[in-house]
CSV table of C-alpha atoms in Angstrom, one decimal:
chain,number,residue,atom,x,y,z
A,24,UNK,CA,5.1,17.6,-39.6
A,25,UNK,CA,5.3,14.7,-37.5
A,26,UNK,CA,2.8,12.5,-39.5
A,27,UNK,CA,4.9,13.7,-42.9
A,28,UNK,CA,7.7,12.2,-41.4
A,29,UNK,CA,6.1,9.1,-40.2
A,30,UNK,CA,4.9,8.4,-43.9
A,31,UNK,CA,8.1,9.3,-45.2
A,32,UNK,CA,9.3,6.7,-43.1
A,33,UNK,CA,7.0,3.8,-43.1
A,34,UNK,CA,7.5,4.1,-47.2
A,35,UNK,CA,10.7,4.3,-47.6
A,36,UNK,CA,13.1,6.6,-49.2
A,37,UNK,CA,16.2,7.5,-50.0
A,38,UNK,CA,18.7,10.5,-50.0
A,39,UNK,CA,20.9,10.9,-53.6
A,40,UNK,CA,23.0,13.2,-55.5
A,41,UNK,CA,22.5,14.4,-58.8
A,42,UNK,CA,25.6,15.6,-60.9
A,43,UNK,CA,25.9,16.4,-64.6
A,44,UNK,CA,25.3,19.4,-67.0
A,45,UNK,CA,21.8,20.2,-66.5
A,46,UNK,CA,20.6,18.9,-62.8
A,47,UNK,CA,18.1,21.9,-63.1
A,48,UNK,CA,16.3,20.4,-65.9
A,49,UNK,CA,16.3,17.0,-63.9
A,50,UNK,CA,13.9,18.4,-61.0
A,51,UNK,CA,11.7,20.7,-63.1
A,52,UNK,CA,11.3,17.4,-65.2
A,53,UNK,CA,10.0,15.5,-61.5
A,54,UNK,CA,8.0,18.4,-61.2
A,55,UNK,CA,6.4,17.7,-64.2
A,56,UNK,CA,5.7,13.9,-63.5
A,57,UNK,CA,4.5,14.5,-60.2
A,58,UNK,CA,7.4,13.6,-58.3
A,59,UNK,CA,7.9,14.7,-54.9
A,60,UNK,CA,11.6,16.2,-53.8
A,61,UNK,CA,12.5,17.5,-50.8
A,62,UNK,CA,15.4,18.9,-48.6
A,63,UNK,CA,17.3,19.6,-52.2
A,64,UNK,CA,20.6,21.4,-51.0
A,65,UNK,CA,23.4,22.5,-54.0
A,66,UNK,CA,26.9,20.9,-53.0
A,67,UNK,CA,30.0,20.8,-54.5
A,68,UNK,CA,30.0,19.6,-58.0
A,69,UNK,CA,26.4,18.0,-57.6
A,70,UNK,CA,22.6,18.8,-56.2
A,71,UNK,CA,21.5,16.8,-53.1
A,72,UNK,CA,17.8,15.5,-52.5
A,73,UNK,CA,15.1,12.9,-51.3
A,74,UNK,CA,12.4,10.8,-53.0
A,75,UNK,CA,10.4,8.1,-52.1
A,76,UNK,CA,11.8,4.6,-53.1
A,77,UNK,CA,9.1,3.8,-55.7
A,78,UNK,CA,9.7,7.8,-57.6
A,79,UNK,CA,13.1,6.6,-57.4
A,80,UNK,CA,12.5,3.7,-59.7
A,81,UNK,CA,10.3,6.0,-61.7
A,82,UNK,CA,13.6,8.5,-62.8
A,83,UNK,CA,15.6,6.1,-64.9
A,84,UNK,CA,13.8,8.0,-68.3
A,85,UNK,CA,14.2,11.3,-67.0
A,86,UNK,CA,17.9,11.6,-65.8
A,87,UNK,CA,18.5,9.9,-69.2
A,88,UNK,CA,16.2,13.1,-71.0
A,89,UNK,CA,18.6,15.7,-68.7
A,90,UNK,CA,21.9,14.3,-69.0
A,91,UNK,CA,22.5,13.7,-65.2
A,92,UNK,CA,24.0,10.7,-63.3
A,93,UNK,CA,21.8,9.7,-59.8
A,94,UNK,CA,23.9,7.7,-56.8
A,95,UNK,CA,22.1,7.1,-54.0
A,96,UNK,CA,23.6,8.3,-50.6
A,97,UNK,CA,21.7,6.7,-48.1
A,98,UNK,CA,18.7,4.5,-47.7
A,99,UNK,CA,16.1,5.6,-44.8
A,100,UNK,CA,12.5,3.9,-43.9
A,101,UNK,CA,10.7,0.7,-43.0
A,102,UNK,CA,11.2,-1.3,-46.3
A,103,UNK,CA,15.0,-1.3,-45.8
A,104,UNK,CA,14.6,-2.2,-42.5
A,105,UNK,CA,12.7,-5.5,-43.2
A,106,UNK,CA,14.8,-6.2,-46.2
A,107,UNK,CA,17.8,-6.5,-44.2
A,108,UNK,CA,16.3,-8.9,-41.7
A,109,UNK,CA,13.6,-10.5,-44.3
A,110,UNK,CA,15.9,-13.7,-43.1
A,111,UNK,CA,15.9,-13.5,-39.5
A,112,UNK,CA,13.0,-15.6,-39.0
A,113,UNK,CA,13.4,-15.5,-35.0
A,114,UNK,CA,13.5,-11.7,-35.3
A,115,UNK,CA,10.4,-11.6,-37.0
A,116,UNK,CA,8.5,-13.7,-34.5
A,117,UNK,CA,10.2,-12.3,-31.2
A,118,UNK,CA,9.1,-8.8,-32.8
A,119,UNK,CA,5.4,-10.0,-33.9
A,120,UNK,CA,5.0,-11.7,-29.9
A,121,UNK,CA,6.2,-8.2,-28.2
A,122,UNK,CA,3.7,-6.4,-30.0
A,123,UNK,CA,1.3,-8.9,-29.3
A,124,UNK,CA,2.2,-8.9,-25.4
A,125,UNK,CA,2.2,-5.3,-25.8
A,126,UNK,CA,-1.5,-5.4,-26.9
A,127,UNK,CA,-2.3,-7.8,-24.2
A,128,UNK,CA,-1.1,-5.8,-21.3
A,129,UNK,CA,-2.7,-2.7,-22.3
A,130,UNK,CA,-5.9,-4.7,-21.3
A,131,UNK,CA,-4.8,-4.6,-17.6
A,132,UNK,CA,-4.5,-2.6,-14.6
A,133,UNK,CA,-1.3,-2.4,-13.8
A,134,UNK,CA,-0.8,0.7,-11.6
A,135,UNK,CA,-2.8,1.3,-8.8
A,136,UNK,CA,-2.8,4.8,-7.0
A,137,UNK,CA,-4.9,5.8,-3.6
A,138,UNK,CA,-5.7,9.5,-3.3
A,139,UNK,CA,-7.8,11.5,-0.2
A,140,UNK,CA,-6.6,9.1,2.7
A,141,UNK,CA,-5.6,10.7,5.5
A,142,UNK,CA,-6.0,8.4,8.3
A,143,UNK,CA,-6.7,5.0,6.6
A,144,UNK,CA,-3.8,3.4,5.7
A,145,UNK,CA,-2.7,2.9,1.7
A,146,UNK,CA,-2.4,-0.7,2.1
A,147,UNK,CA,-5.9,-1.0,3.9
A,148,UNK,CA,-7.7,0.1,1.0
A,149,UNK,CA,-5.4,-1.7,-1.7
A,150,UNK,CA,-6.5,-4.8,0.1
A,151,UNK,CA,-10.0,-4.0,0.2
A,152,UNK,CA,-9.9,-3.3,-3.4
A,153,UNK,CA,-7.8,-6.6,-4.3
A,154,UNK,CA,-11.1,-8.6,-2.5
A,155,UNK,CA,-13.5,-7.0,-4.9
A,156,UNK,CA,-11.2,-7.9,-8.0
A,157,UNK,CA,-9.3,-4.6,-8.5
A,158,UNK,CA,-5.7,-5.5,-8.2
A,159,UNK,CA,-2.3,-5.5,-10.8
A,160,UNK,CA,-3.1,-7.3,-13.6
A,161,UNK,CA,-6.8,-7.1,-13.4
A,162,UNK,CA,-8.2,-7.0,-16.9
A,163,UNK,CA,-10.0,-3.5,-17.5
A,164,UNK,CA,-13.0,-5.1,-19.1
A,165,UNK,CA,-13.7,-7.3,-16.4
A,166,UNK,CA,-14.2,-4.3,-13.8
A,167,UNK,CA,-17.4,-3.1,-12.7
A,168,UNK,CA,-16.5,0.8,-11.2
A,169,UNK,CA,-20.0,2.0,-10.3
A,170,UNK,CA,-20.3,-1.9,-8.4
A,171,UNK,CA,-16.7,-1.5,-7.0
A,172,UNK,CA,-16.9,2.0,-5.8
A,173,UNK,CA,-20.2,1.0,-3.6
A,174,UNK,CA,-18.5,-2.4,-2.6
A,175,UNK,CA,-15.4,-0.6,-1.4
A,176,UNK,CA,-17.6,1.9,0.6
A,177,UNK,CA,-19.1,-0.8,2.5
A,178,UNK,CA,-15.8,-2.7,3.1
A,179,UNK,CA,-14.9,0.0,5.2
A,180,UNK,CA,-16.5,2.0,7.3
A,181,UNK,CA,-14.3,5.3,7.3
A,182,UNK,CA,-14.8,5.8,3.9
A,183,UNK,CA,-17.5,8.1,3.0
A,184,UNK,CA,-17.3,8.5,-1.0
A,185,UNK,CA,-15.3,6.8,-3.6
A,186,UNK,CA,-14.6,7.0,-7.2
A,187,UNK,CA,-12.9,4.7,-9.3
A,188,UNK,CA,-11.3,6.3,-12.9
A,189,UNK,CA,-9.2,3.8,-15.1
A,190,UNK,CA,-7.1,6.1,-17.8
A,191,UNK,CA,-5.0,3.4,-19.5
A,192,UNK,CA,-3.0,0.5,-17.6
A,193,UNK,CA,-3.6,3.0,-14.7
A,194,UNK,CA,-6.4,3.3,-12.0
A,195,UNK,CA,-7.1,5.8,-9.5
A,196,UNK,CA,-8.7,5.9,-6.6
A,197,UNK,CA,-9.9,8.5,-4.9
A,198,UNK,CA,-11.5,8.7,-1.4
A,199,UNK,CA,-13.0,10.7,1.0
A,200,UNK,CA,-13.1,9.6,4.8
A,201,UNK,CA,-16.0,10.0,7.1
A,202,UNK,CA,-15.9,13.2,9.4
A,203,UNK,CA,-14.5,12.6,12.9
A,204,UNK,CA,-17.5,13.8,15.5
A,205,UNK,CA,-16.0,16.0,17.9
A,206,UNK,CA,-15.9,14.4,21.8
A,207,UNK,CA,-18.4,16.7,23.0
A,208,UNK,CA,-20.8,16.1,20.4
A,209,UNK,CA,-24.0,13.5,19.9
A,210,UNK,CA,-22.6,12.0,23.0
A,211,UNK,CA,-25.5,9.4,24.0
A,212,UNK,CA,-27.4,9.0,27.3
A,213,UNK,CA,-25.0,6.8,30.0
A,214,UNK,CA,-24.2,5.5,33.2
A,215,UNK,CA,-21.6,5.7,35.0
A,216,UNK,CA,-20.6,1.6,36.7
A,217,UNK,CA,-17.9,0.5,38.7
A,218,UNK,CA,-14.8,-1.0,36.7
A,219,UNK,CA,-13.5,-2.8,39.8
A,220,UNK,CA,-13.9,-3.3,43.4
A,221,UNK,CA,-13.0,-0.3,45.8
A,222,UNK,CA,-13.6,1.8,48.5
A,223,UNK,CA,-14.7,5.3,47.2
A,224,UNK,CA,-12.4,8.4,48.4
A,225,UNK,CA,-13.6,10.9,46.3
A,226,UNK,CA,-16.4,11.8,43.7
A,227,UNK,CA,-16.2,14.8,41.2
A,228,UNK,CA,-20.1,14.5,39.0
A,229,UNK,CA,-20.0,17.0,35.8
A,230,UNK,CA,-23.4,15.2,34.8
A,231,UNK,CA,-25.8,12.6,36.0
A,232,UNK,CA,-27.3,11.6,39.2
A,233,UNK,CA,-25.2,10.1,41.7
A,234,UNK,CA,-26.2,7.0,43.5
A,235,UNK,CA,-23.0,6.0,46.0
A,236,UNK,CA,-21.3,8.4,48.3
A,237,UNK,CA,-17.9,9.0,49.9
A,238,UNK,CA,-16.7,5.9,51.9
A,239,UNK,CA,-19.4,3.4,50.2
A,240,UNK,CA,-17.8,-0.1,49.1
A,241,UNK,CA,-18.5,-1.1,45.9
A,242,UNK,CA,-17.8,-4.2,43.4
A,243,UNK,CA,-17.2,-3.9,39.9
A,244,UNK,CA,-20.4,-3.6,37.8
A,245,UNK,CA,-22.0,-1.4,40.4
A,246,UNK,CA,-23.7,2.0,39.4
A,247,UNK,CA,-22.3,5.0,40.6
A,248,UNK,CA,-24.0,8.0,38.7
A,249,UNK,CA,-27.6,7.4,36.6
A,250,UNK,CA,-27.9,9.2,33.4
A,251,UNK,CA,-31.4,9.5,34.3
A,252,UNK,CA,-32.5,12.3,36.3
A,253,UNK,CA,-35.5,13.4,38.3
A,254,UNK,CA,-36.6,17.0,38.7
A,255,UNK,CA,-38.9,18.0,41.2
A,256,UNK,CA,-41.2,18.3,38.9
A,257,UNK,CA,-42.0,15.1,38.3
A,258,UNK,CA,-40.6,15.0,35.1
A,259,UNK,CA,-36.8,13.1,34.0
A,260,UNK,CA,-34.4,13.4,31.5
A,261,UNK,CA,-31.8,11.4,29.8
A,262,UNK,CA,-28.0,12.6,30.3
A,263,UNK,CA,-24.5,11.7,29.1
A,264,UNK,CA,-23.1,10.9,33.1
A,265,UNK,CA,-20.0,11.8,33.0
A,266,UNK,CA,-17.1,12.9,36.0
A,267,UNK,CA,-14.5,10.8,38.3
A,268,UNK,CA,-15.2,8.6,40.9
A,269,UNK,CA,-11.9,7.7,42.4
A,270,UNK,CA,-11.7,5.0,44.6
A,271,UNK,CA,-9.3,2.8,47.0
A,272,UNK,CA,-8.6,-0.6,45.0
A,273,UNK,CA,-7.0,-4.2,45.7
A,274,UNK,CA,-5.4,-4.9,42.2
A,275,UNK,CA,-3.0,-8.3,42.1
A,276,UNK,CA,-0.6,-9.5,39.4
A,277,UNK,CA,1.5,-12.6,39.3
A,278,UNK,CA,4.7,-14.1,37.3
A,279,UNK,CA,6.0,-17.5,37.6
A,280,UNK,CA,9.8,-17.4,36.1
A,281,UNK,CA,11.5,-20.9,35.9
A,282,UNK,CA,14.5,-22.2,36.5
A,283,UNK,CA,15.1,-23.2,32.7
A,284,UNK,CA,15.1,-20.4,29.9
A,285,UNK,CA,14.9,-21.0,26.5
A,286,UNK,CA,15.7,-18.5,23.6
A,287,UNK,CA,17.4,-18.0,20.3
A,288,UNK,CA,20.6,-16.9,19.3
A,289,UNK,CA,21.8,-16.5,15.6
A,290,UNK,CA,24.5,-18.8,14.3
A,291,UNK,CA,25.9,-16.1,11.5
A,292,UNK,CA,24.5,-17.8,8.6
A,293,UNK,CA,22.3,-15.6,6.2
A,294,UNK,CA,20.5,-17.0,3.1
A,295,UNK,CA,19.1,-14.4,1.1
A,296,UNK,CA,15.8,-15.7,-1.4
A,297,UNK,CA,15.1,-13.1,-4.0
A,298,UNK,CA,11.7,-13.1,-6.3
A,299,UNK,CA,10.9,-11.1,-9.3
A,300,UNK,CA,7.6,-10.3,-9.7
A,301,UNK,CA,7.0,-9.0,-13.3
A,302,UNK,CA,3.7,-7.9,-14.5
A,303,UNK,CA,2.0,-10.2,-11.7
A,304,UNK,CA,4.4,-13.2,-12.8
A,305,UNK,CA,6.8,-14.3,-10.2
A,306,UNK,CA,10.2,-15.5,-11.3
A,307,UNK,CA,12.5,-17.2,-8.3
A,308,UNK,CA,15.7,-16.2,-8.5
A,309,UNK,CA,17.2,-19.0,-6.1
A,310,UNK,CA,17.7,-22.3,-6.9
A,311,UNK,CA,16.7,-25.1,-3.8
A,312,UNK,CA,15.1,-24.4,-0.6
A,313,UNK,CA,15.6,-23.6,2.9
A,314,UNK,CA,16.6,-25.7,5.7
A,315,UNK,CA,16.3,-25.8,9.7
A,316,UNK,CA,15.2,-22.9,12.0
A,317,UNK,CA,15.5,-19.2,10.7
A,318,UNK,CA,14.6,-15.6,11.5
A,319,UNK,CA,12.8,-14.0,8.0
A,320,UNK,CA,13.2,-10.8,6.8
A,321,UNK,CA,11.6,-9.5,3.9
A,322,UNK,CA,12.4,-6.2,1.9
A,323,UNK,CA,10.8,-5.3,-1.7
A,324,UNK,CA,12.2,-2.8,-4.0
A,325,UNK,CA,10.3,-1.5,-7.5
A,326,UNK,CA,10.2,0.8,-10.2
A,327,UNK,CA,9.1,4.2,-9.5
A,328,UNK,CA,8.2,7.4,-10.8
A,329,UNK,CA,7.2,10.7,-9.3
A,330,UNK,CA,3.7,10.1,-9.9
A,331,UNK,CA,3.5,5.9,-10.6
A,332,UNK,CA,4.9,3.3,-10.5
A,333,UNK,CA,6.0,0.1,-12.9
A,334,UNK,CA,4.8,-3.2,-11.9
A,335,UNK,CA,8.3,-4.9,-11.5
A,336,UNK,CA,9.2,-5.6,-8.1
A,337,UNK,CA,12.3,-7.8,-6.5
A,338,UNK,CA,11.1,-9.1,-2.9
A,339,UNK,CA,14.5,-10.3,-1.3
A,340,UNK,CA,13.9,-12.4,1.8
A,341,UNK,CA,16.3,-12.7,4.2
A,342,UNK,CA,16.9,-15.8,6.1
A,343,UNK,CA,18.7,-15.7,9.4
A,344,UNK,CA,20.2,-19.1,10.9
A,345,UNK,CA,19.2,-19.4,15.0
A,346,UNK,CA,19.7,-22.0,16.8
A,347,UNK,CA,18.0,-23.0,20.1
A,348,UNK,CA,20.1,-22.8,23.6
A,349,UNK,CA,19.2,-23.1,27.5
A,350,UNK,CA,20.2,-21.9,30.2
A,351,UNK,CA,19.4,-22.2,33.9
A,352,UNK,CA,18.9,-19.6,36.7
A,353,UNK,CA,19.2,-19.9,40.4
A,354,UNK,CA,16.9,-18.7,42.6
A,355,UNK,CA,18.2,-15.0,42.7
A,356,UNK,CA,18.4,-14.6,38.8
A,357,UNK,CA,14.9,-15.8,38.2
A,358,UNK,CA,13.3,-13.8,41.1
A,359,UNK,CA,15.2,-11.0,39.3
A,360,UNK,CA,13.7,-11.9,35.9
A,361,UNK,CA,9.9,-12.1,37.2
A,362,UNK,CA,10.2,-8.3,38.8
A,363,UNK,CA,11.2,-7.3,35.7
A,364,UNK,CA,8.5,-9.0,33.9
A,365,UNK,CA,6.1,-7.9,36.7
A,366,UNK,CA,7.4,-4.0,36.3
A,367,UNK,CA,6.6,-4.6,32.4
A,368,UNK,CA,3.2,-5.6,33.7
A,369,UNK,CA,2.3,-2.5,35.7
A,370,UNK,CA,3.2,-0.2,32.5
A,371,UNK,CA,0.7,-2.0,30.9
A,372,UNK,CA,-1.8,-2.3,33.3
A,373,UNK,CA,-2.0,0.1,36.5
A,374,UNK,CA,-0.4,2.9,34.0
A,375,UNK,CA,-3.4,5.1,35.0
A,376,UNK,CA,-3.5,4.2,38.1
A,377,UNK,CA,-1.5,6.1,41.7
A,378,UNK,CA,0.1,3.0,43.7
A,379,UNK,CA,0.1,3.8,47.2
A,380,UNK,CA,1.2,0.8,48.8
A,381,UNK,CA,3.1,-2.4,46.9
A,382,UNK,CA,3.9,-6.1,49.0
A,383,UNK,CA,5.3,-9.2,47.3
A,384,UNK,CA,5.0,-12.4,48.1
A,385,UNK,CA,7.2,-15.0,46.9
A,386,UNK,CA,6.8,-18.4,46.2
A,387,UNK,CA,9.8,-21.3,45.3
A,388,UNK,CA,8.9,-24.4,43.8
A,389,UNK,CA,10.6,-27.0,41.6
A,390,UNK,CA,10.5,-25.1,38.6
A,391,UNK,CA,11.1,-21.7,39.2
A,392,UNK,CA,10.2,-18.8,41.2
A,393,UNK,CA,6.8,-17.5,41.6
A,394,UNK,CA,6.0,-13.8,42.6
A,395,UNK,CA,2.7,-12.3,43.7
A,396,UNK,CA,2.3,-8.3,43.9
A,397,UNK,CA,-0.4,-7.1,46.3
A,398,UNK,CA,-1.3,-3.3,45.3
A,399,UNK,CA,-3.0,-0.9,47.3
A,400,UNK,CA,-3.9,1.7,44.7
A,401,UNK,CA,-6.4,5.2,43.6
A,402,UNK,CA,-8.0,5.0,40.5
A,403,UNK,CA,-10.9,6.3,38.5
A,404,UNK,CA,-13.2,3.6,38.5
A,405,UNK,CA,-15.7,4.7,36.6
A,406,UNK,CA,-16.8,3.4,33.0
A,407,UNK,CA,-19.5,4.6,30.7
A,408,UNK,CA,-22.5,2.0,30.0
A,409,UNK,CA,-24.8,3.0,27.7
A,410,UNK,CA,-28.4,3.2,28.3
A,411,UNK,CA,-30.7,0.9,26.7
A,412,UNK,CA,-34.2,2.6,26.4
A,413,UNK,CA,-37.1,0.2,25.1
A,414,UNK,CA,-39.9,2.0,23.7
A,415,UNK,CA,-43.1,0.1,23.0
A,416,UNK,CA,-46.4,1.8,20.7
A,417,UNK,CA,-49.5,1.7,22.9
């Protein structure tokens, strides 16, 4: 029914009314010349119907032969249509370059869609795909799936599998990520070394052979438990050491604060820069360019569906006005500043570790205030090092 009307239309027709004495005789007589009529409904004082334009041209003899008068009601179709703007030349060519464009762009990618990840990131693997030539606007022809699919595996190493399907402007990846091997499996054969210097207070061995004992001083990169172990035997194995070894340490950290701070502070003048980005062209919409020093903040907005996306997107960057000020401590404020700075320090770096004892020194000098903490503290202080086993063919 569809395709009828679609002909119908792309030939043109027109709707008309038939009035006279004998309106009967006037279809039975189209009948007769092959002339198609449909939708014929009986009005008021006439018949209504539709022909094609060129039976319509055809009827002049035969409402003459049955006495009826034909008006024509309305005109449908494309013939009409490009009659009534034959002389709108720029009409005709804006028309002829969207189809055109049209045709070009159904050449290209334009709609990218990641399925399977779980812990790889969306834009991780849109980035690896853009560096092997898959990206918006790509043309289709130009890609190589079976090629891109093994590339993209090899770009990263949590991928697994990959498939590549292109249905239209629109390509789909889908993924599956390597298997996360639980901790307690294919661990590797390992010793157990000193991370730091120390005084050991304590030793709990799950597996390995230990080497140091209670109260033995030792510097960083000394072994504490062997992953190789002798039975009595004769015979030795290869084991995954593994336990805590939890020594007295001497850890140090240091901050030098001056006297003279410099920072930022916004002035209250925003610029806003937006771009459109259509089909992979980008359009400013901002006329001149930025000046001085500024914060940036960029936000980017596009058409989307449930399931895709259109490749139209407005990046608006906002630019925030700063300005650069000082300011000068005495000697309390910048003490204060380093201890906090120093505090910052420990959270980052003796997080794991007990602190059992805590001096400071500090130090004045011309510029600032510098301040030394001294920690006494317990900490695990053993790290895995795994063993190297040359094997030679005798």
């Amino acid at each position: 029914m569809i395709i009828i009307k679609l002909l119908r239309y792309i030939l043109g027709f027109v709707r008309f009314k038939a009035s006279g004495n004998f309106p009967e005789r006037f279809f039975n007589l189209c009948a007769k010349n092959n002339i198609t009529v449909w939708n014929i409904r009986r009005k008021i004082g006439y018949i209504e119907g539709c022909m094609f334009v060129k039976d319509y041209k055809k009827v002049r003899k035969i409402r003459g032969k049955s006495g009826v008068r034909l008006r024509i009601a309305k005109k449908y179709g494309l013939p009409f249509f490009a009659r009534k703007y034959h002389k709108r030349f720029g009409f005709a060519v804006g028309c002829a370059i969207f189809f055109i464009i049209l045709n070009l762009m159904s050449m290209h990618i334009w709609n990218i869609k990641v399925v399977g990840n779980q812990s790889i990131d969306t834009k991780t693997i849109l980035d690896a795909l853009a560096k092997i030539g898959i990206k918006e606007g790509t043309r289709k022809s130009s890609i190589d799936v079976s090629n891109a699919r093994q590339q993209l595996i090899l770009q990263l190493d949590k991928i697994s599998w990959a498939a590549i399907n292109i249905e239209g402007t629109k390509a789909t990846v889908d993924i599956t990520e390597v298997k996360q091997v639980p901790e307690n499996q294919e661990k590797l054969p390992c010793n157990l070394k000193a991370a730091f210097d120390g005084r050991i207070v304590s030793m709990e061995i799950n597996e390995g052979r230990p080497v140091v004992n209670v109260g033995d001083a030792v510097v960083a990169g000394d072994l504490l438990v062997s992953g190789i172990v002798e039975y009595k035997t004769g015979q030795s194995a290869l084991k995954h050491a593994s336990g805590k070894i939890i020594a007295e340490t001497n850890r140090q950290l240091a901050f030098h604060a001056t006297y003279e701070q410099n920072y930022e502070v916004e002035t209250g003048k925003v610029d806003e820069r937006s771009v459109l980005n259509f089909f992979g062209l980008k359009f400013p919409l901002y006329l001149g360019t930025v000046k001085g020093n500024y914060k940036k903040q960029v936000n980017s907005w596009r058409f989307e569906t449930n399931d895709s996306y259109i490749p139209i997107t407005i990046t608006t960057a906002r630019f925030i006005e700063v300005e650069n000020v000082k300011s000068f401590l005495d000697k309390e404020q910048a003490l204060e500043l380093a201890r906090e700075e120093i505090k910052k320090m420990e959270q980052e770096k003796l997080s794991k570790a007990q602190i059992i004892n805590r001096e400071e020194v500090v130090e004045y000098t011309d510029i600032g205030v510098k301040l030394t903490v001294n920690y006494t503290c317990l900490e695990d202080i053993a790290v895995e090092e795994i063993l190297l086993i040359n094997t030679t063919n005798k």
